[in-house]
Short mmCIF file of C-alpha atoms in Angstrom, two decimals:
data_model
loop_
_atom_site.label_atom_id
_atom_site.label_comp_id
_atom_site.label_asym_id
_atom_site.label_seq_id
_atom_site.Cartn_x
_atom_site.Cartn_y
_atom_site.Cartn_z
CA MET A 835 0.00 0.00 0.00
CA ALA A 836 2.77 2.44 0.86
CA ASN A 837 4.53 1.78 -2.45
CA ALA A 838 1.30 2.41 -4.34
CA ALA A 839 0.80 5.68 -2.49
CA GLU A 840 4.35 6.81 -3.23
CA GLN A 841 3.90 5.94 -6.92
CA MET A 842 0.67 7.92 -6.93
CA ALA A 843 2.45 10.91 -5.38
CA ARG A 844 5.10 10.84 -8.10
CA ASN A 845 2.50 10.88 -10.87
CA VAL A 846 0.38 13.70 -9.41
CA ASN A 847 1.26 17.33 -10.14
CA LEU A 848 -0.14 20.49 -8.58
CA SER A 849 -2.90 20.84 -11.16
CA THR A 850 -4.31 17.39 -10.48
CA PHE A 851 -3.59 17.24 -6.73
CA ALA A 852 -7.02 18.66 -5.87
CA LYS A 853 -8.64 15.73 -7.69
CA ALA A 854 -6.52 13.06 -5.99
CA LYS A 855 -8.78 12.51 -3.00
CA ASP A 856 -7.11 9.27 -1.96
CA LEU A 857 -3.70 10.91 -1.85
CA GLN A 858 -5.08 13.85 0.12
CA ASN A 859 -6.66 11.51 2.65
CA ARG A 860 -3.39 9.61 3.03
CA ILE A 861 -1.42 12.81 3.62
CA LEU A 862 -3.95 14.12 6.14
CA PHE A 863 -4.01 10.79 7.94
CA THR A 864 -0.20 10.74 8.17
CA LEU A 865 -0.07 14.32 9.47
CA GLY A 866 -2.78 13.58 12.02
CA MET A 867 -0.90 10.57 13.38
CA LEU A 868 2.36 12.53 13.60
CA ILE A 869 0.57 15.36 15.46
CA LEU A 870 -0.80 12.84 17.97
CA TYR A 871 2.72 11.47 18.39
CA ARG A 872 4.11 14.95 19.10
CA LEU A 873 1.36 15.63 21.64
CA GLY A 874 2.15 12.38 23.42
CA THR A 875 5.78 13.39 23.96
CA PHE A 876 4.58 16.21 26.25
CA ILE A 877 2.52 13.93 28.54
CA PRO A 878 4.75 12.82 31.46
CA ILE A 879 4.46 9.49 33.18
CA PRO A 880 2.36 9.65 36.38
CA GLY A 881 3.98 10.28 39.74
CA LEU A 882 7.21 11.87 38.45
CA ASP A 883 8.51 15.05 40.10
CA PRO A 884 9.24 17.37 37.13
CA SER A 885 11.74 19.61 38.93
CA GLN A 886 13.80 16.75 40.35
CA TYR A 887 13.80 14.88 37.05
CA SER A 888 14.82 18.03 35.14
CA THR A 889 17.84 18.39 37.41
CA LEU A 890 18.69 14.71 36.94
CA PHE A 891 18.38 14.94 33.15
CA GLN A 892 20.50 18.08 32.87
CA SER A 893 23.29 16.39 34.82
CA GLN A 894 23.27 13.35 32.51
CA SER A 895 22.04 14.78 29.19
CA GLY A 896 25.33 14.31 27.36
CA GLY A 897 26.25 11.31 25.25
CA MET A 898 23.85 8.42 24.76
CA LEU A 899 21.00 9.98 26.77
CA GLY A 900 21.06 13.06 24.56
CA ASN A 901 20.97 10.93 21.42
CA LEU A 902 18.02 8.92 22.74
CA ASN A 903 16.23 12.15 23.55
CA MET A 904 16.68 13.37 19.97
CA PHE A 905 15.35 10.11 18.51
CA ALA A 906 12.39 10.28 20.91
CA GLY A 907 11.54 13.85 19.92
CA GLY A 908 12.34 15.28 23.36
CA ALA A 909 10.19 12.72 25.19
CA VAL A 910 13.16 11.55 27.29
CA GLU A 911 13.85 15.10 28.47
CA ARG A 912 10.25 15.36 29.65
CA MET A 913 9.95 11.62 30.39
CA GLY A 914 6.77 11.46 28.38
CA ILE A 915 4.70 8.39 27.73
CA PHE A 916 6.56 7.93 24.41
CA ALA A 917 10.03 8.05 26.00
CA LEU A 918 10.86 4.54 24.78
CA ASN A 919 9.74 5.56 21.29
CA VAL A 920 9.82 2.69 18.76
CA MET A 921 13.26 1.44 19.79
CA PRO A 922 11.93 -1.83 21.28
CA TYR A 923 10.06 -2.47 18.01
CA ILE A 924 13.17 -1.80 15.92
CA THR A 925 15.26 -4.10 18.11
CA ALA A 926 12.61 -6.82 17.87
CA SER A 927 12.38 -6.42 14.09
CA ILE A 928 16.15 -6.79 13.68
CA ILE A 929 16.26 -9.90 15.86
CA ILE A 930 13.33 -11.49 14.01
CA GLN A 931 15.00 -10.77 10.66
CA MET A 932 18.22 -12.38 11.84
CA MET A 933 16.35 -15.39 13.25
CA THR A 934 14.47 -15.81 9.97
CA SER A 935 17.72 -16.83 8.30
CA ALA A 936 18.74 -19.11 11.17
CA SER A 937 15.43 -20.74 12.09
CA PRO A 938 13.87 -23.22 9.64
CA THR A 939 10.43 -22.54 11.10
CA LEU A 940 10.61 -18.79 10.51
CA GLU A 941 12.20 -19.32 7.10
CA LYS A 942 9.29 -21.56 6.14
CA LEU A 943 6.82 -18.91 7.33
CA LYS A 944 8.60 -16.30 5.24
CA LYS A 945 8.05 -18.41 2.12
CA GLU A 946 4.32 -18.83 2.78
CA GLY A 947 3.46 -15.39 1.42
CA GLU A 948 1.02 -13.02 3.06
CA ALA A 949 -0.12 -15.46 5.76
CA GLY A 950 3.45 -16.18 6.80
CA ARG A 951 4.32 -12.48 6.84
CA LYS A 952 1.39 -11.75 9.17
CA GLN A 953 2.54 -14.49 11.54
CA ILE A 954 6.10 -13.13 11.58
CA ASN A 955 4.74 -9.65 12.28
CA GLN A 956 2.80 -11.09 15.20
CA TYR A 957 5.99 -12.62 16.62
CA THR A 958 7.64 -9.21 16.23
CA ARG A 959 4.87 -7.61 18.26
CA TYR A 960 5.24 -10.16 21.05
CA LEU A 961 9.01 -9.59 21.17
CA THR A 962 8.44 -5.83 21.15
CA LEU A 963 6.17 -6.18 24.18
CA ALA A 964 8.83 -8.20 26.01
CA PHE A 965 11.57 -5.64 25.29
CA ALA A 966 9.29 -2.76 26.26
CA LEU A 967 8.40 -4.40 29.58
CA VAL A 968 12.06 -4.98 30.49
CA GLN A 969 13.19 -1.49 29.47
CA SER A 970 10.27 0.29 31.12
CA PHE A 971 10.84 -1.63 34.36
CA ALA A 972 14.52 -0.61 34.37
CA ILE A 973 13.65 3.04 33.70
CA SER A 974 10.85 3.16 36.26
CA SER A 975 13.04 1.57 38.91
CA GLY A 976 15.80 4.10 38.24
CA LEU A 977 13.38 7.04 38.37
CA SER A 978 11.74 5.96 41.61
CA ALA A 979 14.21 8.23 43.45
CA VAL A 980 12.67 11.33 41.80
CA ARG A 981 9.00 10.42 42.28
CA ILE A 982 6.56 12.71 44.03
CA ASP A 983 6.59 12.41 47.82
CA GLY A 984 3.82 10.24 49.18
CA ILE A 985 3.69 7.81 46.24
CA ALA A 986 4.75 4.27 47.11
CA GLN A 987 7.70 2.94 45.13
CA PRO A 988 5.95 -0.27 43.90
CA PHE A 989 2.97 1.74 42.68
CA PHE A 990 5.23 4.23 40.86
CA ILE A 991 7.14 1.42 39.17
CA LEU A 992 3.93 -0.36 38.16
CA THR A 993 2.37 2.76 36.66
CA GLY A 994 5.64 3.60 34.91
CA VAL A 995 5.88 0.14 33.34
CA VAL A 996 2.27 0.23 32.17
CA THR A 997 2.56 3.79 30.80
CA LEU A 998 5.88 3.40 28.97
CA THR A 999 5.01 -0.04 27.58
CA GLY A 1000 1.59 1.17 26.48
CA GLY A 1001 3.22 4.18 24.79
CA THR A 1002 5.57 1.96 22.80
CA MET A 1003 2.78 -0.40 21.73
CA LEU A 1004 0.62 2.58 20.72
CA LEU A 1005 3.47 3.98 18.61
CA MET A 1006 3.96 0.60 16.98
CA TRP A 1007 0.26 0.50 16.08
CA MET A 1008 0.39 4.08 14.79
CA GLY A 1009 3.39 3.21 12.64
CA GLU A 1010 1.58 0.24 11.14
CA GLN A 1011 -1.48 2.38 10.44
CA ILE A 1012 0.60 5.05 8.71
CA THR A 1013 2.24 2.38 6.54
CA ALA A 1014 -1.12 0.90 5.58
CA ARG A 1015 -3.27 4.02 5.30
CA GLY A 1016 -0.80 6.89 4.97
CA ILE A 1017 2.34 7.83 3.07
CA GLY A 1018 5.67 6.03 3.47
CA ASN A 1019 6.96 3.78 6.24
CA GLY A 1020 5.23 4.63 9.50
CA VAL A 1021 8.04 3.74 11.92
CA SER A 1022 10.60 5.67 9.86
CA LEU A 1023 8.32 8.71 9.76
CA ILE A 1024 7.87 8.63 13.53
CA ILE A 1025 11.63 8.58 14.05
CA PHE A 1026 12.05 11.31 11.42
CA ALA A 1027 9.43 13.49 13.12
CA GLY A 1028 11.19 13.17 16.46
CA ILE A 1029 14.58 14.13 15.01
CA VAL A 1030 13.20 17.08 13.02
CA ALA A 1031 11.35 18.39 16.10
CA GLU A 1032 14.62 18.53 18.05
CA MET A 1033 16.75 19.98 15.24
CA PRO A 1034 15.93 23.69 15.87
CA LYS A 1035 16.88 23.33 19.52
CA ALA A 1036 20.12 21.54 18.61
CA ILE A 1037 21.02 24.24 16.07
CA PHE A 1038 20.27 26.99 18.60
CA ASN A 1039 22.47 25.30 21.22
CA LEU A 1040 25.28 24.96 18.68
CA LEU A 1041 25.11 28.65 17.79
CA SER A 1042 24.97 29.63 21.46
CA GLN A 1043 28.07 27.58 22.22
CA ALA A 1044 29.81 29.09 19.21
CA ARG A 1045 29.13 32.61 20.50
CA ALA A 1046 30.09 31.77 24.06
CA THR A 1047 33.42 30.24 23.07
CA SER A 1048 34.16 32.76 20.29
CA VAL A 1049 34.38 30.05 17.64
CA ASN A 1050 35.28 31.29 14.17
CA ILE A 1051 32.17 31.72 12.04
CA VAL A 1052 34.00 30.08 9.14
CA PHE A 1053 34.28 26.89 11.23
CA VAL A 1054 30.52 26.88 11.91
CA VAL A 1055 29.75 27.42 8.21
CA ALA A 1056 32.15 24.60 7.28
CA ILE A 1057 30.40 22.23 9.70
CA ALA A 1058 27.00 23.17 8.26
CA ALA A 1059 28.29 22.62 4.71
CA MET A 1060 29.66 19.20 5.68
CA VAL A 1061 26.31 18.21 7.17
CA ILE A 1062 24.44 19.30 4.03
CA ALA A 1063 26.93 17.47 1.81
CA LEU A 1064 26.53 14.35 3.95
CA VAL A 1065 22.75 14.49 3.62
CA VAL A 1066 23.02 14.89 -0.16
CA PHE A 1067 25.40 11.94 -0.35
CA ILE A 1068 23.10 9.76 1.76
CA VAL A 1069 20.09 10.62 -0.41
CA PHE A 1070 22.12 9.92 -3.56
CA MET A 1071 23.24 6.50 -2.27
CA GLU A 1072 19.74 5.65 -1.05
CA ARG A 1073 18.12 6.50 -4.40
CA SER A 1074 20.88 5.00 -6.59
CA GLN A 1075 20.09 1.78 -8.39
CA ARG A 1076 21.43 -0.46 -11.09
CA ARG A 1077 18.82 -1.20 -13.74
CA LEU A 1078 19.07 -4.61 -15.35
CA LEU A 1079 17.46 -4.74 -18.76
CA ILE A 1080 14.71 -7.32 -19.18
CA GLN A 1081 14.07 -8.17 -22.84
CA TYR A 1082 10.84 -10.04 -23.55
CA PRO A 1083 10.78 -12.38 -26.60
CA LYS A 1084 9.17 -11.34 -29.85
CA ARG A 1085 5.51 -12.17 -30.25
CA GLN A 1086 3.98 -13.57 -33.41
CA GLN A 1087 1.12 -11.56 -34.84
CA ALA A 1088 -0.97 -11.68 -38.02
CA HIS A 1089 1.48 -9.58 -40.02
CA GLY A 1090 4.69 -11.03 -38.64
CA PHE A 1091 6.59 -10.70 -35.41
CA ALA A 1092 6.22 -7.80 -32.97
CA GLN A 1093 9.16 -6.50 -31.01
CA GLY A 1094 9.11 -7.69 -27.41
CA GLN A 1095 8.64 -5.12 -24.65
CA LYS A 1096 11.54 -3.86 -22.60
CA SER A 1097 11.58 -3.20 -18.88
CA PHE A 1098 14.11 -2.88 -16.09
CA LEU A 1099 14.78 -4.73 -12.85
CA PRO A 1100 16.01 -2.09 -10.36
CA LEU A 1101 18.69 -3.21 -7.89
CA LYS A 1102 19.39 -0.72 -5.12
CA ILE A 1103 23.01 -0.06 -4.17
CA ASN A 1104 22.02 0.10 -0.52
CA THR A 1105 19.89 -3.02 -0.31
CA SER A 1106 20.11 -3.29 3.50
CA GLY A 1107 18.63 0.17 4.15
CA VAL A 1108 18.98 1.65 7.63
CA ILE A 1109 19.09 -1.66 9.50
CA PRO A 1110 22.94 -1.90 9.81
CA PRO A 1111 23.48 1.56 11.37
CA ILE A 1112 20.51 1.13 13.71
CA PHE A 1113 21.79 -2.30 14.77
CA ALA A 1114 25.29 -0.87 15.32
CA SER A 1115 23.82 1.88 17.49
#
């Protein structure tokens, strides 16, 4: 469905966009889901003391925690219900893909077509739930020191596990709905929306640090140019493909032979997509 929608978007220009009702509905549906995702990042888990957690986050916001916060669209900084984001789902998807090549049972399911794919997706959901439960329990246990006074620790941990796990499962469902009824890959769009939402803040912090430390403006411009060049290179590699010519045989007609049709089999240069860098992270 997503591929059909993308093909439709390529073939529609501005003059015919108003008539493409299905494409409009898909775009509006995608935007609506992404807006709901952004709203969810501002809803904190119950029982958390905002001032104490803000102090804790500022003291440990460098490194990996800062990167996770960017991927989660700032939800980690606010410890929102979507703080885990779709990371448990991505981890589960990678493990299932690896096990598909190693397990005869999963490999057999993969060859069964649509029914087998649905069963594998169901296994991915179960594994996502398991990862989300473990990660949310670890986070809730660690944050119990900054809970609101008067709330029992077991109750805070329980509500934290339910909230964070429910947030991840809701995001997984939203991603699947965007893929089926919207534009593009839902999980990728959710990650993209989180990163884009945090980019203005990251740029502002970079400029503030440059002013505070009297960094040469040429150095800042050079860094920006390198980032733009890197993005262009990534897009070029992602869109590059080798087209293998497919020549169909000639067909016999009433007045002789007709030339066979020609088509191409596109082979992407980057066949693995974003899975390797995500797995390495």
